[in-house]
Short mmCIF file of N, CA and C in Angstrom, two decimals:
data_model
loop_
_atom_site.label_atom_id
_atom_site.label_comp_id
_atom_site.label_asym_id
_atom_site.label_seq_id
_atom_site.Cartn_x
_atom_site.Cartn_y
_atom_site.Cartn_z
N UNK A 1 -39.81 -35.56 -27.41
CA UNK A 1 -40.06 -34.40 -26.58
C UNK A 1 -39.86 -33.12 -27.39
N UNK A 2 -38.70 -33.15 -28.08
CA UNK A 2 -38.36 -31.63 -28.80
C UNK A 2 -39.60 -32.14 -29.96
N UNK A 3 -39.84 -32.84 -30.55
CA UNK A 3 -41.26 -32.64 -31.64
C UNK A 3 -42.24 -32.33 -31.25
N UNK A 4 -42.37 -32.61 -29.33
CA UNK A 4 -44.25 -31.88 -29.52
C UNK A 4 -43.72 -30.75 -28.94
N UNK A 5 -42.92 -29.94 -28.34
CA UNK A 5 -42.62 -28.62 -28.54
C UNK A 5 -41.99 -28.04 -29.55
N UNK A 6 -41.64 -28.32 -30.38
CA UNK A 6 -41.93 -27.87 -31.72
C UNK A 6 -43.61 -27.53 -32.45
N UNK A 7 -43.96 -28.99 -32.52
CA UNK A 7 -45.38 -28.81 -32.50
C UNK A 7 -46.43 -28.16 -31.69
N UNK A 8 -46.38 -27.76 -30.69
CA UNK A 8 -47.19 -27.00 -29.95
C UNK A 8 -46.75 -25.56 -30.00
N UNK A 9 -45.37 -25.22 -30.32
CA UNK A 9 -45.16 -23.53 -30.82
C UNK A 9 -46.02 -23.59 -32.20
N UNK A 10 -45.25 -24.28 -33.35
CA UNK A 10 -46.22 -24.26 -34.56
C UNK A 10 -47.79 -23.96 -34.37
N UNK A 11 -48.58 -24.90 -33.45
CA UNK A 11 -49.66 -24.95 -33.00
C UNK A 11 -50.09 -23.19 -32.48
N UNK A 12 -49.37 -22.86 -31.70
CA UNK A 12 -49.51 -21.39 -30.83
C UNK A 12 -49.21 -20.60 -32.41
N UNK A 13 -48.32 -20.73 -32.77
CA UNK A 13 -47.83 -19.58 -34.43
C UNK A 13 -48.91 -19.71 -34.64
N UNK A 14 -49.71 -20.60 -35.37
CA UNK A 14 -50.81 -20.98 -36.34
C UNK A 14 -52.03 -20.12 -35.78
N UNK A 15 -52.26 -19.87 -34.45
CA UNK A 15 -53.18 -19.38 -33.73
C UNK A 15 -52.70 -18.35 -33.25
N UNK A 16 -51.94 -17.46 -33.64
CA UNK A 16 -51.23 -16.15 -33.66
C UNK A 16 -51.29 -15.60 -32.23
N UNK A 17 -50.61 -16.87 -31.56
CA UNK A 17 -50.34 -16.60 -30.29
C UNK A 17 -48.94 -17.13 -29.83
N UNK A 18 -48.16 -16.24 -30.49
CA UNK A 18 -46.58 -16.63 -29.95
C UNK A 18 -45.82 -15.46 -29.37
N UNK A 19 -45.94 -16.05 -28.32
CA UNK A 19 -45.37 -14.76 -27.58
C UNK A 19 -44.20 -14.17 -27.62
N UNK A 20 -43.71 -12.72 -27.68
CA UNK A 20 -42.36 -12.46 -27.70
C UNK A 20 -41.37 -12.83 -26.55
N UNK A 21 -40.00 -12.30 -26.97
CA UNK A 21 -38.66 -12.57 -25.54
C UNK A 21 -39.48 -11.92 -24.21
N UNK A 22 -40.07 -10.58 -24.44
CA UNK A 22 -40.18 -9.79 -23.56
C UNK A 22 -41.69 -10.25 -22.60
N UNK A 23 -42.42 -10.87 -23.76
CA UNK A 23 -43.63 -11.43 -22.78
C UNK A 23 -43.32 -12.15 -22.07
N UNK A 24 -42.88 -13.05 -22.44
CA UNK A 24 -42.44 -14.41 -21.59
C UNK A 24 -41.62 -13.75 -20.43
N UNK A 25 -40.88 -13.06 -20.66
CA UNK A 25 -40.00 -12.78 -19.45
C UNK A 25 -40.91 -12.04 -18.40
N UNK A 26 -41.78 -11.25 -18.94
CA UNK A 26 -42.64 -10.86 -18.10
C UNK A 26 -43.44 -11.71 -17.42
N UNK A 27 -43.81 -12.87 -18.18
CA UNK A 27 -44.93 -13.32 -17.56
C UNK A 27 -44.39 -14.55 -16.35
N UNK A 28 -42.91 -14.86 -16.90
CA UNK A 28 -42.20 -15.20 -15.80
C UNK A 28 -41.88 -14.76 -14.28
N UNK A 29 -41.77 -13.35 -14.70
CA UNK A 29 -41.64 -12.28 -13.13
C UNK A 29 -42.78 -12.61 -12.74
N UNK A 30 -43.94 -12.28 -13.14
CA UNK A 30 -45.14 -12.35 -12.97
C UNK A 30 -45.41 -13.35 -11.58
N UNK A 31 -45.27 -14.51 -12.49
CA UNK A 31 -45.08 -15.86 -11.46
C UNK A 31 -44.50 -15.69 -10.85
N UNK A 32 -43.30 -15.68 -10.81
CA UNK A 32 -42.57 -15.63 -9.15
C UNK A 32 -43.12 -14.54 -7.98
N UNK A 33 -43.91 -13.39 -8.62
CA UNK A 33 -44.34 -12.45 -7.76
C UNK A 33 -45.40 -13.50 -7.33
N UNK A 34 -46.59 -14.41 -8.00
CA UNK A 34 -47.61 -15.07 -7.42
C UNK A 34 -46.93 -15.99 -6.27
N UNK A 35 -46.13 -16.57 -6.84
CA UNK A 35 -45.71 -17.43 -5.95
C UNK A 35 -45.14 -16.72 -4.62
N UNK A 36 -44.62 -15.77 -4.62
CA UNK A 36 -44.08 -14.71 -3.46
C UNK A 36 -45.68 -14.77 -2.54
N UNK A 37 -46.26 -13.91 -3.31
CA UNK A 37 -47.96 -13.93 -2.70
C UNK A 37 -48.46 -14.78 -1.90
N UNK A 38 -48.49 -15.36 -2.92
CA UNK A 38 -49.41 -17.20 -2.33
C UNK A 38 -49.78 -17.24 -0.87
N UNK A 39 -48.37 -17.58 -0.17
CA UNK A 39 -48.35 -17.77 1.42
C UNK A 39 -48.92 -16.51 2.14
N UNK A 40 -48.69 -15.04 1.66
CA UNK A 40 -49.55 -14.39 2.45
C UNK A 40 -51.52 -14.09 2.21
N UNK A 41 -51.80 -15.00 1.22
CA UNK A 41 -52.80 -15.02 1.15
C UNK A 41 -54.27 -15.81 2.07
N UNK A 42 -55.20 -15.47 2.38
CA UNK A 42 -56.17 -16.55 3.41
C UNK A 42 -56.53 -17.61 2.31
N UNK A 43 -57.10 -16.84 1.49
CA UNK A 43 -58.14 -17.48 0.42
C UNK A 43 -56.84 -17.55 -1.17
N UNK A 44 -57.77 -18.77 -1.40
CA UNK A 44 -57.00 -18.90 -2.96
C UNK A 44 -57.77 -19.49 -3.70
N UNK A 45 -57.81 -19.59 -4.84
CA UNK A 45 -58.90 -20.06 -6.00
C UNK A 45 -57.83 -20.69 -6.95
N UNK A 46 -58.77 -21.07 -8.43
CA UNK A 46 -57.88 -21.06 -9.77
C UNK A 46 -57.34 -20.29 -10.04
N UNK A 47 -57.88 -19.32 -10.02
CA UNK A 47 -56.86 -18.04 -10.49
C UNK A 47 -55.50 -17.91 -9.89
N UNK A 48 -55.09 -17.78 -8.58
CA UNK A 48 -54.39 -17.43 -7.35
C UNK A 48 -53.21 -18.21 -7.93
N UNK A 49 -52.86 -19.43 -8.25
CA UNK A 49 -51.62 -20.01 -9.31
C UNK A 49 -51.47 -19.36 -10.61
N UNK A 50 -50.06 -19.49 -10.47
CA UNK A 50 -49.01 -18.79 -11.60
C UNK A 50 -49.06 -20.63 -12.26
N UNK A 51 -50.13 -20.82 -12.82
CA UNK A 51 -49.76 -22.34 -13.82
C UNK A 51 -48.64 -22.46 -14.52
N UNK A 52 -48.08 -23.34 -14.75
CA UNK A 52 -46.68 -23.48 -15.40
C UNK A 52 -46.75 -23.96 -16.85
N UNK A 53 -47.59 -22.40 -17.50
CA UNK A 53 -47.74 -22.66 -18.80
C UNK A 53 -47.73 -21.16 -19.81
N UNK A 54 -47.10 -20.82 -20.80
CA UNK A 54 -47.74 -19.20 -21.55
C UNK A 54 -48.82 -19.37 -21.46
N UNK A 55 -49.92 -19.99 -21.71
CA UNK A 55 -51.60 -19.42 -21.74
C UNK A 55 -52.34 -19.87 -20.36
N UNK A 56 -52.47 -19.17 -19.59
CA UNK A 56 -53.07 -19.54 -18.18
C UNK A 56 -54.24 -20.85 -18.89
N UNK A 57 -54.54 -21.72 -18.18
CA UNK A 57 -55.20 -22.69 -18.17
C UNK A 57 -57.06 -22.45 -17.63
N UNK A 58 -57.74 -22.71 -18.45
CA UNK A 58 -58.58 -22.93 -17.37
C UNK A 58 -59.35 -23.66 -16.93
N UNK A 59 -58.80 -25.08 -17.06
CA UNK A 59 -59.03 -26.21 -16.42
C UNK A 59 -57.99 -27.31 -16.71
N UNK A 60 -58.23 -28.31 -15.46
CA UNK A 60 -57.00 -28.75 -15.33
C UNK A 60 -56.72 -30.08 -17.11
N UNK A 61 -57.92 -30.29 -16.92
CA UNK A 61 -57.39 -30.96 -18.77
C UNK A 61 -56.99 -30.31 -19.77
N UNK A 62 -56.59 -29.00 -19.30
CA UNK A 62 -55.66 -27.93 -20.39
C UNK A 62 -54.44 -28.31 -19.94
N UNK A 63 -53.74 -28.65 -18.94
CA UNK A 63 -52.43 -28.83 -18.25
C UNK A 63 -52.09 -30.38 -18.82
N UNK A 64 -51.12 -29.79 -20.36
CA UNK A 64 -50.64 -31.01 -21.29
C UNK A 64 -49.02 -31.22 -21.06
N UNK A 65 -48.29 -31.78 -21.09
CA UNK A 65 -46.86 -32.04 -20.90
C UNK A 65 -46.04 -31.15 -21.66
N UNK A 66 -46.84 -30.94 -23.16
CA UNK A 66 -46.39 -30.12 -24.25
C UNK A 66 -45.71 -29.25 -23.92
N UNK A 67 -47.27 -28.35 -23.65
CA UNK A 67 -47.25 -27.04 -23.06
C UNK A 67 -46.55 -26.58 -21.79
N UNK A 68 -46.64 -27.47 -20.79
CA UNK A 68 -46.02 -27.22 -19.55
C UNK A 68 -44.18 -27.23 -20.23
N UNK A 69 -44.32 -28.44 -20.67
CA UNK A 69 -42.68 -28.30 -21.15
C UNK A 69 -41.93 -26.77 -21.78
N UNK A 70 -43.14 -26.29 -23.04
CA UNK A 70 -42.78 -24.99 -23.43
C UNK A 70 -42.29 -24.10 -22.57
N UNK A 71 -42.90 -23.92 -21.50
CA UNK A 71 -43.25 -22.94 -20.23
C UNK A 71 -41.58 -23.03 -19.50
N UNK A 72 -41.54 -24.40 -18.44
CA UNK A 72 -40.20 -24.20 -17.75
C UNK A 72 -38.98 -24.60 -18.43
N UNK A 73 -39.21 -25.54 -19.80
CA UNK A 73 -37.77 -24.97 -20.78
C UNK A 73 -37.15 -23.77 -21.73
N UNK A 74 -37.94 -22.96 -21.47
CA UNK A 74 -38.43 -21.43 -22.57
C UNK A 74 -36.79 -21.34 -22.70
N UNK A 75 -36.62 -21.07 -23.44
CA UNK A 75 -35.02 -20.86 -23.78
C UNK A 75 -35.32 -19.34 -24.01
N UNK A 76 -36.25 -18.58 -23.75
CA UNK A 76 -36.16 -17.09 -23.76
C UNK A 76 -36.22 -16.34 -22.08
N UNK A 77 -35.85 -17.19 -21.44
CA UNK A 77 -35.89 -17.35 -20.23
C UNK A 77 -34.48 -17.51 -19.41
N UNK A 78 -33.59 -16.38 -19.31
CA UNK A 78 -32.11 -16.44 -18.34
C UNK A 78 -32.18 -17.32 -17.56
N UNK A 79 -31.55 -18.79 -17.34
CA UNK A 79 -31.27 -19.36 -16.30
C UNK A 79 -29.91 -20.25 -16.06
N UNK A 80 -29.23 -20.21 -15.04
CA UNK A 80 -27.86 -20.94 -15.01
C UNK A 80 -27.92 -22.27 -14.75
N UNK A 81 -29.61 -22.51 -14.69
CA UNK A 81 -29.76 -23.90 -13.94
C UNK A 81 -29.86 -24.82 -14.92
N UNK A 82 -29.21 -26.49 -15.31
CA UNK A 82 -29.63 -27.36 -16.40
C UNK A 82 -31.48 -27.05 -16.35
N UNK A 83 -31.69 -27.91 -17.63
CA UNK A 83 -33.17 -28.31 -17.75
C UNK A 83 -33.49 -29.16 -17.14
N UNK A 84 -32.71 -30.17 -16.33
CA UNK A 84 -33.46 -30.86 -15.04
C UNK A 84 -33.28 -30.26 -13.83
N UNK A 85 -32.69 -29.47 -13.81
CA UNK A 85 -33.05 -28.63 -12.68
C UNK A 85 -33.82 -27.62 -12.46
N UNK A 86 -34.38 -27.11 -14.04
CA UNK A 86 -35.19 -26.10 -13.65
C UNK A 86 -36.57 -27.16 -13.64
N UNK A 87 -36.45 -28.55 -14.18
CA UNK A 87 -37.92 -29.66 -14.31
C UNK A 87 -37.64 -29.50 -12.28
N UNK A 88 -36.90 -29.85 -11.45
CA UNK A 88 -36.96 -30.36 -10.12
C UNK A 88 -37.55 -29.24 -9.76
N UNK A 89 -36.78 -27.95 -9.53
CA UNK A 89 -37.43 -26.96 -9.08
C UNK A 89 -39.11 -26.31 -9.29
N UNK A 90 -39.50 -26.81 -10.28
CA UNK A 90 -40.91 -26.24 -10.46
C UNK A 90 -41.52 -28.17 -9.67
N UNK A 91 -41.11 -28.97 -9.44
CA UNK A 91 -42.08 -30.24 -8.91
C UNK A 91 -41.45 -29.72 -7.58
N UNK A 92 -40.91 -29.51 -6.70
CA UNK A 92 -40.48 -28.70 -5.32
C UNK A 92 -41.66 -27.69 -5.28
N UNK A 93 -42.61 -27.01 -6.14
CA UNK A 93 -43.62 -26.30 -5.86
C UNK A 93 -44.54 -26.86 -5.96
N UNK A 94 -44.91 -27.88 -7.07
CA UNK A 94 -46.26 -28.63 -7.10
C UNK A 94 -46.24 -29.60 -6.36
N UNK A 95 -45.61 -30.27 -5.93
CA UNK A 95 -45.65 -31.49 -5.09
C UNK A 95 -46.38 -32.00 -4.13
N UNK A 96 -47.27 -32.89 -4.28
CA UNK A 96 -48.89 -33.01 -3.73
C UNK A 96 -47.80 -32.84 -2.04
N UNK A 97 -46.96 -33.40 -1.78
CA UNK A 97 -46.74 -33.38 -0.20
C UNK A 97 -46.75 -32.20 -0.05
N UNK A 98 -46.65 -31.28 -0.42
CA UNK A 98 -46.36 -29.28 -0.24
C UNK A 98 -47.57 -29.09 -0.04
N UNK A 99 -47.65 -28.94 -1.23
CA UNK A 99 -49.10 -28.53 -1.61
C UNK A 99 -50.69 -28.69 -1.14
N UNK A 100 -50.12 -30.42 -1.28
CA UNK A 100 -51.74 -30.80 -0.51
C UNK A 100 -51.86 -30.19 1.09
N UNK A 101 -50.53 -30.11 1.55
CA UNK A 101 -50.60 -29.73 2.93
C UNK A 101 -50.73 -28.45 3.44
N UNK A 102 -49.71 -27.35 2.34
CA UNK A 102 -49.46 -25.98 3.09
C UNK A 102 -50.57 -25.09 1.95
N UNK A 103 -50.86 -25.56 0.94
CA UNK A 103 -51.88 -24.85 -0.22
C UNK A 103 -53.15 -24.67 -0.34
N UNK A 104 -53.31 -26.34 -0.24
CA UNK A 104 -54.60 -26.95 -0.92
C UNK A 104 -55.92 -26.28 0.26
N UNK A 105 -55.46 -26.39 1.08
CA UNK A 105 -56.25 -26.35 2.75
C UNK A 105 -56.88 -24.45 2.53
N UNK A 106 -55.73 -23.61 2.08
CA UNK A 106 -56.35 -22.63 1.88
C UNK A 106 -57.77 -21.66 0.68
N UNK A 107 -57.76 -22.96 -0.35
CA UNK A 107 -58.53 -23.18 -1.62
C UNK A 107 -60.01 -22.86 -1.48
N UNK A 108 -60.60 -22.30 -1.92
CA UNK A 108 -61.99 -22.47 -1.34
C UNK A 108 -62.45 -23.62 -1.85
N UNK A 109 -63.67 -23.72 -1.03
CA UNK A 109 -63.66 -25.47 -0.92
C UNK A 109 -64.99 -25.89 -2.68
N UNK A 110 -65.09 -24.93 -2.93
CA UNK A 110 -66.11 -24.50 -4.28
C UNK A 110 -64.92 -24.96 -5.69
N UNK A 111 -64.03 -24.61 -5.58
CA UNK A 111 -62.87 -24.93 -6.49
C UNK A 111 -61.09 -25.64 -6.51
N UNK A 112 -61.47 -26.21 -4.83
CA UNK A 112 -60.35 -27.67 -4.12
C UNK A 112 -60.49 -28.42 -5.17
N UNK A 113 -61.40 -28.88 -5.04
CA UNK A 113 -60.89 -30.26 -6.06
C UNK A 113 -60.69 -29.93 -7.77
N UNK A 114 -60.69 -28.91 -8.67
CA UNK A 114 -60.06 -28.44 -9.47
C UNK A 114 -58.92 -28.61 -9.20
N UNK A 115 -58.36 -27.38 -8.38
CA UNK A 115 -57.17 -26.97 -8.06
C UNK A 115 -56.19 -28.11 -7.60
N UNK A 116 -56.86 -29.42 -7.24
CA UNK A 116 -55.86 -30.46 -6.52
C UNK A 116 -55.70 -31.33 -7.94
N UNK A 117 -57.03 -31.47 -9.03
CA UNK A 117 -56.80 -32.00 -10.09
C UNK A 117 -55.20 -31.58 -10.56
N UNK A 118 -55.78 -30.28 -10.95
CA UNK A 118 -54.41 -28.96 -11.64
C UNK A 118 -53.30 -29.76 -11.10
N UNK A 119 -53.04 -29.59 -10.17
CA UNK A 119 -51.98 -29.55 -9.27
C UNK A 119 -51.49 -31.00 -9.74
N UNK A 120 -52.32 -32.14 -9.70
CA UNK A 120 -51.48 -33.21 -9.80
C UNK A 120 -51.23 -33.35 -11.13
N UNK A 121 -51.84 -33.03 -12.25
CA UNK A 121 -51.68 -33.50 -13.68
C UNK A 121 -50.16 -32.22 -13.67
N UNK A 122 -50.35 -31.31 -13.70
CA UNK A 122 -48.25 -30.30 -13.25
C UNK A 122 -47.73 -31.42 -12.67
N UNK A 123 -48.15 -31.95 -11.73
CA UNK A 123 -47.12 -32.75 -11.11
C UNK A 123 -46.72 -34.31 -12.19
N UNK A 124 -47.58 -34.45 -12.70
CA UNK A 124 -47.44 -35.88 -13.69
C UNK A 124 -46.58 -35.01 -14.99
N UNK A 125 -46.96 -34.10 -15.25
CA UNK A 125 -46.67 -33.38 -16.07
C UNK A 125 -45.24 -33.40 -16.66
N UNK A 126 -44.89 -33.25 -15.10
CA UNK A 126 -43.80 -32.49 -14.72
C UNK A 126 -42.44 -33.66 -14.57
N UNK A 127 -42.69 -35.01 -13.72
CA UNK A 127 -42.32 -36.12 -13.84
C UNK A 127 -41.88 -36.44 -14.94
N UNK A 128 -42.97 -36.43 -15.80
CA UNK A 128 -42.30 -36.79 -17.59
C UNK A 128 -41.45 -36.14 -18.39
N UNK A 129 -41.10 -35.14 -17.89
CA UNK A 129 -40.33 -34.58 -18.63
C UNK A 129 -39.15 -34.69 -17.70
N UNK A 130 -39.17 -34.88 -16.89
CA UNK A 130 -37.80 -35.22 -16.19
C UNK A 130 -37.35 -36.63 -16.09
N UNK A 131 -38.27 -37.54 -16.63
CA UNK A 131 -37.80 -38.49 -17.34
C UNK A 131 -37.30 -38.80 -18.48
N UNK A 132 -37.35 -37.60 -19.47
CA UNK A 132 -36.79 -37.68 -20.28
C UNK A 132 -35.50 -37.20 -20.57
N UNK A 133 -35.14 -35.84 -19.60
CA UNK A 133 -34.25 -35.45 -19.35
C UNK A 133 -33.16 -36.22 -18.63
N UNK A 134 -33.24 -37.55 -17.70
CA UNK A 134 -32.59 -37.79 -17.29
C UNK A 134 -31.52 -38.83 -18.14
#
């Protein structure tokens, strides 16, 4: 686990896309403001998710374990919570039972089945690394 996030920062360095303390932290607020959103929204698309990754995705075979891992273990990221608790807390948002029920329904129906792809590969994603953590 720590070698392909190693390897996937290397990967991001190499492609002179490594983000600073201050991006990340931003782009963290960021998300939680989407996620604040979300529920008062009618309509939602791809866009409308805060993906649980530094480089927004734009499709769901971009959503790699790697990367997702980079994202909710960021150690540039204040949190009091272990790393399996911050892995539980982000599958408490993707979780096809949530999601498919209180989310998915609002999706337009042009980009649902993307968005339910997305949704489950985060959620497989997301599993594995909390299998490793445990």
């Amino acid at each position: 686990m720590r070698e392909q996030e190693r390897f996937e920062r290397e990967r991001q360095a190499r492609a002179g896309k490594v983000m600073s303390k201050d991006d990340v932290v931003r782009l963290f607020d960021e998300h939680e403001k989407m996620w604040a959103r979300i529920p008062t929204l009618d309509i939602l698309g791809w866009g409308s998710f805060p993906w649980p990754m530094l480089k927004k995705p734009s499709t769901p075979e971009e959503l790699l374990t790697p990367a997702i891992g980079a994202y909710v273990l960021n150690p540039n990221v204040a949190s009091e919570k272990s790393e399996k608790d911050r892995i539980k807390e982000h599958i408490r948002r993707w979780h096809p039972d949530r999601f498919d029920t209180r989310l998915l329904p609002k999706v337009r129906a042009d980009e649902r089945e993307k968005v339910k792809d997305g949704a489950g590969q985060v959620t497989r994603c997301l599993n594995e690394l909390l299998m490793r953590h445990s």
